[in-house]
Amino acid sequence: MKFIHTADIHLGAEPDAGSSYTAKRPEELWNSFERLLNICEEEQTDLLLIVGDLFHRQPLLRELKELDYLFSRLTHTQVVLMAGNHDYLKSTSYYRNYKWQGPVHMFLSQKPACMEFKELGVRIYGLSYEEREITEPLYEKILPEKRGIASILLAHGGDEKHIPFRKNELLKLGYDYIALGHIHLPTELAKDRMYYAGSLEPTDKNDTGKHGYIKGEIKNGRTRTEFIPFASREYVHMEVEAGREMTGREMKEKIALAIRERGIQNIYKIILRGFRDPDMIYDTDRMDSYGNIVEILDETKPAYDYEKLKKQNAGNLLGWYIESFAEAKDDSVESIALAEGVQAMLEAKGSKL
Ligand SMILES: [Mn+2]
């Protein structure tokens, strides 16, 4: 029995991104999900497990119709779907009465239930969120019936407001596989037994690292799994080092080069570090060469010639200040305090002239 485990697709989300990506990103989430369904079709995957938060918010009726069209093209795969805390089954949710044309099986209650796929030799246990928050540890009480048939638990949450669980208590229940959702970073809790698939595409600038899905197989009572990187983009936090004589244009070029090397399809948060020419101010609003930078943090410090400044200011406050940091080493907290203090004093002095 071959399965694909995915979660947290967050269709309908509008992730932040550089100016030229903002408009495209919501469509990319849909495209990525469609690509995943194509994989199911190509590989003739038996089960597609969608462990909550397929939508970022309550799905619109037309969105369910679009989705159902994609599902209805599957000739082999059975889709098992649950609602998570983002797309929870509100009383007015279109999920509740939707008549799927495609091979879709959805958990439609917060009361735990079991679906049996006899021909695949597997039972799937789970539930759907009917509220945004659930603080009871519901999953720890769902016992699989063991009768020569494989069992899988779908579990969305894990933090204190979203069905908390203790990893070892869940493992003790004896499932062949526990498919987790809610945490966006792909995470292994127990090898071949229990995983957060992570979000299919990163949906926030802090969702760094590779994103994708879990591909698994249960055969002769043994489960094997593999993480498959799949996302069309990655959020990357990247540091770029300033130089003591680097101008703003050179910095812009250095950032552009670093982005080309890491991949222009990715979305970046750039942190500028090191010491810069004290005369230079980096205009970080103008450094987004490819439209894929979400944020630039300028943490550079001005590289003053302290010996020269000390001589020029012998006997005044600035001179004494520099003298008091005589022992400060490069990049230490003291050297940062020194640079900031000197900058403040020079600016104050400049404004009086
Ligand atoms: Mn969630």
mmCIF file of N, CA and C in Angstrom, residues 317 344-353:
data_model
loop_
_atom_site.group_PDB
_atom_site.id
_atom_site.type_symbol
_atom_site.label_atom_id
_atom_site.label_comp_id
_atom_site.label_asym_id
_atom_site.label_seq_id
_atom_site.Cartn_x
_atom_site.Cartn_y
_atom_site.Cartn_z
ATOM 1 N N LEU A 317 34.997 64.825 25.516
ATOM 2 C CA LEU A 317 34.200 63.644 25.867
ATOM 3 C C LEU A 317 34.402 62.503 24.864
ATOM 4 N N ALA A 344 26.768 58.302 17.551
ATOM 5 C CA ALA A 344 25.814 59.220 18.192
ATOM 6 C C ALA A 344 26.488 60.554 18.514
ATOM 7 N N MET A 345 27.719 60.472 19.042
ATOM 8 C CA MET A 345 28.400 61.720 19.410
ATOM 9 C C MET A 345 28.791 62.541 18.193
ATOM 10 N N LEU A 346 29.246 61.845 17.127
ATOM 11 C CA LEU A 346 29.609 62.585 15.912
ATOM 12 C C LEU A 346 28.381 63.244 15.284
ATOM 13 N N GLU A 347 27.261 62.524 15.308
ATOM 14 C CA GLU A 347 26.033 63.093 14.733
ATOM 15 C C GLU A 347 25.583 64.304 15.541
ATOM 16 N N ALA A 348 25.686 64.218 16.880
ATOM 17 C CA ALA A 348 25.291 65.337 17.734
ATOM 18 C C ALA A 348 26.185 66.542 17.457
ATOM 19 N N LYS A 349 27.470 66.248 17.309
ATOM 20 C CA LYS A 349 28.455 67.295 17.041
ATOM 21 C C LYS A 349 28.155 67.949 15.688
ATOM 22 N N GLY A 350 27.903 67.082 14.693
ATOM 23 C CA GLY A 350 27.618 67.557 13.334
ATOM 24 C C GLY A 350 26.408 68.479 13.319
ATOM 25 N N SER A 351 25.390 68.126 14.089
ATOM 26 C CA SER A 351 24.164 68.927 14.041
ATOM 27 C C SER A 351 24.336 70.288 14.692
ATOM 28 N N LYS A 352 25.345 70.403 15.571
ATOM 29 C CA LYS A 352 25.572 71.701 16.220
ATOM 30 C C LYS A 352 26.354 72.649 15.335
ATOM 31 N N LEU A 353 27.101 72.074 14.356
ATOM 32 C CA LEU A 353 27.964 72.935 13.537
ATOM 33 C C LEU A 353 27.162 73.810 12.583
#
